[in-house]
């Protein structure tokens, strides 16, 4: 049996621009090692015990202080619930706040793996239209009144796959609408801290009062996915419901050991410089990739995103799912647009990521992609 | 805000024999530290990446080898699915293999926090009677035929709360019955390796072929709960279903970082001697506690368990839930029997744990308990 050691096996010669994970060179072994040394030297052993259901209090305090610096409002430790990552949090939210058969609204396009989590909970997904500023709010109230969904799930900042960010005015109006229709708004903000340009609008965390908004955060995109550590920011009433769940009551906090380590990362102020480095690397990559794509795929339409992991590209007249084998033949991959549709649409779109490969490899990938599309057209 | 740092806050003067977690002195900081040093020194960084959905292949190989040594049959790495602990695994199983409103059968008495997980998934719990050898099989077929449950959940070895172990003959017959009635049998075996006397009967892992049996294992009771690391042993078809879930597909393997660490614990052969130490400590504690209880609570009926964390005690004629405040007044606690009943029964029983306190404290707890019951009787 060949041991599988990563979520996605990437062949060396093949450039899979569909892969949405940080590249090996961005995984901060020295930071984790330094944090571990610091934590082990403290004498205490609480991080090896069943942890507090809400998450370690010391960790939540230092995390709140860190997020306050980047989120544009005072993040409070008593509103933080420590999760095992955004996917785990979404799974728990589905268990606690929905029932089999309920309707959940998502954006079109939507993060395709969120759709799988919703499907595992037997939820009925209904997609809502978006434009260059994210979710379209005109007509939304009528849809919500007709559908009566249990939940609305969206990625408001540097969306996966489009890279689009919802402006402040839409955020405030959306919160009001969800409150009025008693729909739980789940804002997946795992890319919020990864801005390569202007600071994004205030996090949905500013609107959690009253319990209609849950915000998902994660260390997967800004530190290391393997830690399986994230958070939910919510009204104390919602935090309390998650804390009192059977899963938490039985297993204790979701990741005490990783929390202890990342507590040290934050106490030693190692995350801030790492984030600055990530921003610099990704800014440089996305600028270069944007230029290359304009040259290699002149017929394509796209906007260079100002944050996140992804670039969303439209190739008018091309069925990207059908084009994929042709691209693969030239040793390059991408994610076809239909993957991100809950209604088999978006057939002329595709998603590229610049998180995994360095700039020279991204440029070579763009070149192969251009070649594949040119061959396909001829 | 006073930071909460453990699942249960234990006051110093108070002896809470209801607490079911390992004591601080049993948390192996030096072992984890040695394993971390070993892992960080390897150069690779895969444990910081999104992990393989089934769990890291190297880790599963070394875990399979370890379990083969203690489980009485050849444990195969391709049948191991790495979980975030037994509670997380049970939660995932409920999501994937049951629907809201389905029936799940449990033992009476049953681990009370499993009941909470089942309730969060809106499952209807029906309890089945047990005797001094665990689940009673006579009449079971009729019950299953009438109830048509989606699942039967049990702790077959050193049960929580009773300490009882299901004999081999019942195991084989139970597997046959579940197969015949197409009921998913979930065997929670987190105490399997904690025997203080004879080796327990073969794990249910020996019966997973065909997909009707899922076995839950965990490092929480034998290494450290804070790692949030466990496994499911199952037919490849069932492993595949869990691997293809939205949660796993989106977040990757459930705990790559902890897997990397415990891989080193196993490779350095640090778990075997630690387990031997735990067995020695618990054997000594349970022997002393059993003698003390016979002296301090002469009217009680109990069997000293030969493994696990718990001692189950019956006090004929006593309402243990009503007695608890009287015990608390004397600075001692326990878990009343009703907590472990899905039908408000077991009122004259209580659960004690010997995992958290050292022997002198257990003896003092027994003395206080005897005093409380004597006062109550007079």
PDB file of C-alpha atoms in Angstrom, chain B residues 117-308:
ATOM      1  CA  UNK B 117     -24.636  13.038  20.637  1.00  0.00           C
ATOM      2  CA  UNK B 118     -27.525  10.847  19.455  1.00  0.00           C
ATOM      3  CA  UNK B 119     -30.017  13.488  20.658  1.00  0.00           C
ATOM      4  CA  UNK B 120     -28.205  16.251  18.722  1.00  0.00           C
ATOM      5  CA  UNK B 121     -28.809  14.181  15.594  1.00  0.00           C
ATOM      6  CA  UNK B 122     -32.500  13.882  16.533  1.00  0.00           C
ATOM      7  CA  UNK B 123     -32.305  10.107  16.816  1.00  0.00           C
ATOM      8  CA  UNK B 124     -34.787   8.113  18.879  1.00  0.00           C
ATOM      9  CA  UNK B 125     -32.972   6.114  21.533  1.00  0.00           C
ATOM     10  CA  UNK B 126     -34.309   2.738  22.641  1.00  0.00           C
ATOM     11  CA  UNK B 127     -32.435   0.946  25.413  1.00  0.00           C
ATOM     12  CA  UNK B 128     -31.809  -2.773  25.622  1.00  0.00           C
ATOM     13  CA  UNK B 129     -31.372  -4.702  28.872  1.00  0.00           C
ATOM     14  CA  UNK B 130     -27.991  -5.905  30.129  1.00  0.00           C
ATOM     15  CA  UNK B 131     -26.794  -8.325  32.821  1.00  0.00           C
ATOM     16  CA  UNK B 132     -23.429  -9.021  34.488  1.00  0.00           C
ATOM     17  CA  UNK B 133     -22.051 -10.044  31.066  1.00  0.00           C
ATOM     18  CA  UNK B 134     -23.344  -7.029  29.144  1.00  0.00           C
ATOM     19  CA  UNK B 135     -26.034  -6.913  26.472  1.00  0.00           C
ATOM     20  CA  UNK B 136     -28.682  -9.652  26.819  1.00  0.00           C
ATOM     21  CA  UNK B 137     -29.192 -11.371  23.475  1.00  0.00           C
ATOM     22  CA  UNK B 138     -32.278 -13.423  24.281  1.00  0.00           C
ATOM     23  CA  UNK B 139     -35.239 -11.603  22.762  1.00  0.00           C
ATOM     24  CA  UNK B 140     -32.978  -9.210  20.858  1.00  0.00           C
ATOM     25  CA  UNK B 141     -34.010 -10.443  17.416  1.00  0.00           C
ATOM     26  CA  UNK B 142     -37.667  -9.719  18.103  1.00  0.00           C
ATOM     27  CA  UNK B 143     -36.817  -6.207  19.324  1.00  0.00           C
ATOM     28  CA  UNK B 144     -34.701  -5.466  16.241  1.00  0.00           C
ATOM     29  CA  UNK B 145     -37.377  -6.829  13.921  1.00  0.00           C
ATOM     30  CA  UNK B 146     -39.972  -4.588  15.581  1.00  0.00           C
ATOM     31  CA  UNK B 147     -37.840  -1.446  15.954  1.00  0.00           C
ATOM     32  CA  UNK B 148     -35.848  -1.634  12.719  1.00  0.00           C
ATOM     33  CA  UNK B 149     -33.074   0.549  14.201  1.00  0.00           C
ATOM     34  CA  UNK B 150     -30.437   2.225  12.025  1.00  0.00           C
ATOM     35  CA  UNK B 151     -27.753   1.466  14.564  1.00  0.00           C
ATOM     36  CA  UNK B 152     -26.873  -0.355  17.774  1.00  0.00           C
ATOM     37  CA  UNK B 153     -24.277   1.423  19.915  1.00  0.00           C
ATOM     38  CA  UNK B 154     -22.446  -0.341  22.722  1.00  0.00           C
ATOM     39  CA  UNK B 155     -19.228  -0.316  24.766  1.00  0.00           C
ATOM     40  CA  UNK B 156     -18.384  -4.030  24.778  1.00  0.00           C
ATOM     41  CA  UNK B 157     -15.215  -3.958  26.885  1.00  0.00           C
ATOM     42  CA  UNK B 158     -14.906  -2.483  30.401  1.00  0.00           C
ATOM     43  CA  UNK B 159     -18.113  -0.608  29.768  1.00  0.00           C
ATOM     44  CA  UNK B 160     -18.770   2.947  30.839  1.00  0.00           C
ATOM     45  CA  UNK B 161     -20.383   2.970  33.415  1.00  0.00           C
ATOM     46  CA  UNK B 162     -20.564  -0.694  34.506  1.00  0.00           C
ATOM     47  CA  UNK B 163     -17.056  -1.973  33.779  1.00  0.00           C
ATOM     48  CA  UNK B 164     -18.657  -5.103  32.299  1.00  0.00           C
ATOM     49  CA  UNK B 165     -17.146  -6.975  29.321  1.00  0.00           C
ATOM     50  CA  UNK B 166     -19.205  -8.851  26.737  1.00  0.00           C
ATOM     51  CA  UNK B 167     -17.957 -12.461  26.413  1.00  0.00           C
ATOM     52  CA  UNK B 168     -16.735 -13.850  23.133  1.00  0.00           C
ATOM     53  CA  UNK B 169     -19.767 -16.046  22.477  1.00  0.00           C
ATOM     54  CA  UNK B 170     -22.148 -13.087  22.847  1.00  0.00           C
ATOM     55  CA  UNK B 171     -19.952 -10.999  20.543  1.00  0.00           C
ATOM     56  CA  UNK B 172     -20.123 -13.565  17.783  1.00  0.00           C
ATOM     57  CA  UNK B 173     -23.842 -14.090  18.197  1.00  0.00           C
ATOM     58  CA  UNK B 174     -24.489 -10.322  18.298  1.00  0.00           C
ATOM     59  CA  UNK B 175     -22.579  -9.783  15.061  1.00  0.00           C
ATOM     60  CA  UNK B 176     -24.636 -12.509  13.393  1.00  0.00           C
ATOM     61  CA  UNK B 177     -27.877 -10.973  14.635  1.00  0.00           C
ATOM     62  CA  UNK B 178     -26.927  -7.473  13.449  1.00  0.00           C
ATOM     63  CA  UNK B 179     -25.954  -8.851  10.051  1.00  0.00           C
ATOM     64  CA  UNK B 180     -29.220 -10.721   9.722  1.00  0.00           C
ATOM     65  CA  UNK B 181     -31.252  -7.643  10.627  1.00  0.00           C
ATOM     66  CA  UNK B 182     -28.994  -5.224   8.717  1.00  0.00           C
ATOM     67  CA  UNK B 183     -28.319  -3.112  11.781  1.00  0.00           C
ATOM     68  CA  UNK B 184     -25.079  -1.133  11.966  1.00  0.00           C
ATOM     69  CA  UNK B 185     -23.206  -2.242  15.090  1.00  0.00           C
ATOM     70  CA  UNK B 186     -21.010   0.529  16.546  1.00  0.00           C
ATOM     71  CA  UNK B 187     -18.609  -0.895  19.124  1.00  0.00           C
ATOM     72  CA  UNK B 188     -16.959   1.828  21.192  1.00  0.00           C
ATOM     73  CA  UNK B 189     -13.754   0.163  22.369  1.00  0.00           C
ATOM     74  CA  UNK B 190     -11.888   3.076  23.953  1.00  0.00           C
ATOM     75  CA  UNK B 191     -11.080   1.008  27.072  1.00  0.00           C
ATOM     76  CA  UNK B 192     -10.034  -2.153  25.213  1.00  0.00           C
ATOM     77  CA  UNK B 193      -6.293  -1.723  25.911  1.00  0.00           C
ATOM     78  CA  UNK B 194      -6.826  -0.855  29.593  1.00  0.00           C
ATOM     79  CA  UNK B 195      -7.037  -4.350  31.098  1.00  0.00           C
ATOM     80  CA  UNK B 196      -5.716  -4.879  34.621  1.00  0.00           C
ATOM     81  CA  UNK B 197      -6.145  -8.595  34.644  1.00  0.00           C
ATOM     82  CA  UNK B 198      -6.781 -11.053  31.824  1.00  0.00           C
ATOM     83  CA  UNK B 199      -6.679  -9.926  28.186  1.00  0.00           C
ATOM     84  CA  UNK B 200     -10.261  -9.117  27.025  1.00  0.00           C
ATOM     85  CA  UNK B 201     -12.028 -11.109  24.280  1.00  0.00           C
ATOM     86  CA  UNK B 202     -11.097 -10.336  20.682  1.00  0.00           C
ATOM     87  CA  UNK B 203     -12.022  -6.825  19.554  1.00  0.00           C
ATOM     88  CA  UNK B 204     -15.101  -6.390  17.351  1.00  0.00           C
ATOM     89  CA  UNK B 205     -12.523  -5.400  14.757  1.00  0.00           C
ATOM     90  CA  UNK B 206     -12.323  -9.103  13.932  1.00  0.00           C
ATOM     91  CA  UNK B 207     -15.893  -8.944  12.609  1.00  0.00           C
ATOM     92  CA  UNK B 208     -15.884  -5.850  10.384  1.00  0.00           C
ATOM     93  CA  UNK B 209     -16.049  -7.759   7.084  1.00  0.00           C
ATOM     94  CA  UNK B 210     -19.262  -7.018   5.226  1.00  0.00           C
ATOM     95  CA  UNK B 211     -19.690  -3.546   6.690  1.00  0.00           C
ATOM     96  CA  UNK B 212     -22.076  -4.179   9.592  1.00  0.00           C
ATOM     97  CA  UNK B 213     -19.549  -3.461  12.339  1.00  0.00           C
ATOM     98  CA  UNK B 214     -17.710  -0.203  13.063  1.00  0.00           C
ATOM     99  CA  UNK B 215     -15.158  -0.130  15.881  1.00  0.00           C
ATOM    100  CA  UNK B 216     -14.178   3.112  17.640  1.00  0.00           C
ATOM    101  CA  UNK B 217     -10.740   3.493  19.215  1.00  0.00           C
ATOM    102  CA  UNK B 218      -9.033   6.474  20.832  1.00  0.00           C
ATOM    103  CA  UNK B 219      -5.792   7.775  22.290  1.00  0.00           C
ATOM    104  CA  UNK B 220      -7.740   9.754  24.903  1.00  0.00           C
ATOM    105  CA  UNK B 221      -7.683   7.038  27.564  1.00  0.00           C
ATOM    106  CA  UNK B 222      -4.269   5.565  26.789  1.00  0.00           C
ATOM    107  CA  UNK B 223      -2.169   8.641  25.926  1.00  0.00           C
ATOM    108  CA  UNK B 224      -3.755  12.122  26.136  1.00  0.00           C
ATOM    109  CA  UNK B 225      -7.332  13.375  25.590  1.00  0.00           C
ATOM    110  CA  UNK B 226      -6.123  16.809  24.444  1.00  0.00           C
ATOM    111  CA  UNK B 227      -4.641  15.337  21.245  1.00  0.00           C
ATOM    112  CA  UNK B 228      -8.171  14.621  19.952  1.00  0.00           C
ATOM    113  CA  UNK B 229      -7.014  11.575  18.040  1.00  0.00           C
ATOM    114  CA  UNK B 230      -8.671   8.227  17.531  1.00  0.00           C
ATOM    115  CA  UNK B 231      -9.615   5.763  14.838  1.00  0.00           C
ATOM    116  CA  UNK B 232     -12.440   3.778  13.310  1.00  0.00           C
ATOM    117  CA  UNK B 233     -11.773   0.200  12.222  1.00  0.00           C
ATOM    118  CA  UNK B 234     -14.160  -0.887   9.505  1.00  0.00           C
ATOM    119  CA  UNK B 235     -14.783  -2.677   6.247  1.00  0.00           C
ATOM    120  CA  UNK B 236     -13.071  -0.825   3.355  1.00  0.00           C
ATOM    121  CA  UNK B 237     -16.508   0.087   1.977  1.00  0.00           C
ATOM    122  CA  UNK B 238     -17.387   1.928   5.193  1.00  0.00           C
ATOM    123  CA  UNK B 239     -13.938   3.535   5.394  1.00  0.00           C
ATOM    124  CA  UNK B 240     -14.521   4.758   1.873  1.00  0.00           C
ATOM    125  CA  UNK B 241     -17.873   6.337   2.760  1.00  0.00           C
ATOM    126  CA  UNK B 242     -16.318   8.269   5.664  1.00  0.00           C
ATOM    127  CA  UNK B 243     -13.348   9.294   3.507  1.00  0.00           C
ATOM    128  CA  UNK B 244     -15.696  10.652   0.835  1.00  0.00           C
ATOM    129  CA  UNK B 245     -17.753  12.733   3.268  1.00  0.00           C
ATOM    130  CA  UNK B 246     -17.955  16.496   2.791  1.00  0.00           C
ATOM    131  CA  UNK B 247     -16.271  17.128   6.116  1.00  0.00           C
ATOM    132  CA  UNK B 248     -13.224  15.084   5.140  1.00  0.00           C
ATOM    133  CA  UNK B 249     -13.159  16.201   1.541  1.00  0.00           C
ATOM    134  CA  UNK B 250     -13.158  19.844   2.605  1.00  0.00           C
ATOM    135  CA  UNK B 251     -10.968  19.785   5.703  1.00  0.00           C
ATOM    136  CA  UNK B 252      -8.761  16.847   4.779  1.00  0.00           C
ATOM    137  CA  UNK B 253      -7.771  14.233   7.378  1.00  0.00           C
ATOM    138  CA  UNK B 254      -9.141  14.892  10.834  1.00  0.00           C
ATOM    139  CA  UNK B 255      -5.934  15.534  12.706  1.00  0.00           C
ATOM    140  CA  UNK B 256      -2.730  15.439  10.628  1.00  0.00           C
ATOM    141  CA  UNK B 257      -0.611  17.265  13.189  1.00  0.00           C
ATOM    142  CA  UNK B 258      -1.551  15.025  16.124  1.00  0.00           C
ATOM    143  CA  UNK B 259      -1.193  12.008  13.803  1.00  0.00           C
ATOM    144  CA  UNK B 260       2.369  13.057  12.995  1.00  0.00           C
ATOM    145  CA  UNK B 261       3.181  13.328  16.678  1.00  0.00           C
ATOM    146  CA  UNK B 262       1.617  10.023  17.693  1.00  0.00           C
ATOM    147  CA  UNK B 263       3.286   8.374  14.715  1.00  0.00           C
ATOM    148  CA  UNK B 264       6.538   9.306  16.437  1.00  0.00           C
ATOM    149  CA  UNK B 265       5.233   8.080  19.812  1.00  0.00           C
ATOM    150  CA  UNK B 266       4.633   4.687  18.189  1.00  0.00           C
ATOM    151  CA  UNK B 267       7.816   4.632  16.107  1.00  0.00           C
ATOM    152  CA  UNK B 268       9.869   5.383  19.231  1.00  0.00           C
ATOM    153  CA  UNK B 269       7.942   2.632  21.082  1.00  0.00           C
ATOM    154  CA  UNK B 270       6.867   5.027  23.842  1.00  0.00           C
ATOM    155  CA  UNK B 271       3.219   3.931  24.087  1.00  0.00           C
ATOM    156  CA  UNK B 272       3.841   0.312  25.162  1.00  0.00           C
ATOM    157  CA  UNK B 273       5.725   1.211  28.389  1.00  0.00           C
ATOM    158  CA  UNK B 274       3.277   4.052  29.097  1.00  0.00           C
ATOM    159  CA  UNK B 275       0.351   1.643  28.820  1.00  0.00           C
ATOM    160  CA  UNK B 276       2.110  -0.805  31.131  1.00  0.00           C
ATOM    161  CA  UNK B 277       2.527   2.011  33.652  1.00  0.00           C
ATOM    162  CA  UNK B 278      -1.143   3.025  33.365  1.00  0.00           C
ATOM    163  CA  UNK B 279      -2.242  -0.579  33.880  1.00  0.00           C
ATOM    164  CA  UNK B 280      -0.083  -0.843  36.995  1.00  0.00           C
ATOM    165  CA  UNK B 281      -1.365   2.429  38.457  1.00  0.00           C
ATOM    166  CA  UNK B 282      -5.032   1.656  37.773  1.00  0.00           C
ATOM    167  CA  UNK B 283      -4.752  -1.958  39.001  1.00  0.00           C
ATOM    168  CA  UNK B 284      -3.363  -0.710  42.292  1.00  0.00           C
ATOM    169  CA  UNK B 285      -6.025   2.010  42.613  1.00  0.00           C
ATOM    170  CA  UNK B 286      -8.978  -0.211  41.823  1.00  0.00           C
ATOM    171  CA  UNK B 287      -7.857  -2.913  44.254  1.00  0.00           C
ATOM    172  CA  UNK B 288      -7.509  -0.360  47.060  1.00  0.00           C
ATOM    173  CA  UNK B 289     -10.786   1.373  46.186  1.00  0.00           C
ATOM    174  CA  UNK B 290     -12.666  -1.928  46.084  1.00  0.00           C
ATOM    175  CA  UNK B 291     -11.450  -2.853  49.576  1.00  0.00           C
ATOM    176  CA  UNK B 292     -12.299   0.602  50.919  1.00  0.00           C
ATOM    177  CA  UNK B 293     -15.808   0.546  49.462  1.00  0.00           C
ATOM    178  CA  UNK B 294     -16.519  -2.875  50.967  1.00  0.00           C
ATOM    179  CA  UNK B 295     -15.593  -1.437  54.354  1.00  0.00           C
ATOM    180  CA  UNK B 296     -17.188   2.038  53.963  1.00  0.00           C
ATOM    181  CA  UNK B 297     -20.357   1.014  52.115  1.00  0.00           C
ATOM    182  CA  UNK B 298     -21.125  -2.481  53.427  1.00  0.00           C
ATOM    183  CA  UNK B 299     -24.675  -2.392  52.033  1.00  0.00           C
ATOM    184  CA  UNK B 300     -23.511  -1.754  48.478  1.00  0.00           C
ATOM    185  CA  UNK B 301     -23.271  -4.279  45.674  1.00  0.00           C
ATOM    186  CA  UNK B 302     -20.520  -4.009  43.083  1.00  0.00           C
ATOM    187  CA  UNK B 303     -17.931  -5.958  41.162  1.00  0.00           C
ATOM    188  CA  UNK B 304     -14.380  -4.661  41.000  1.00  0.00           C
ATOM    189  CA  UNK B 305     -13.822  -4.202  37.245  1.00  0.00           C
ATOM    190  CA  UNK B 306     -10.841  -5.785  35.547  1.00  0.00           C
ATOM    191  CA  UNK B 307     -10.245  -2.836  33.231  1.00  0.00           C
ATOM    192  CA  UNK B 308     -11.342   0.609  32.133  1.00  0.00           C
TER     193      UNK B 308
END
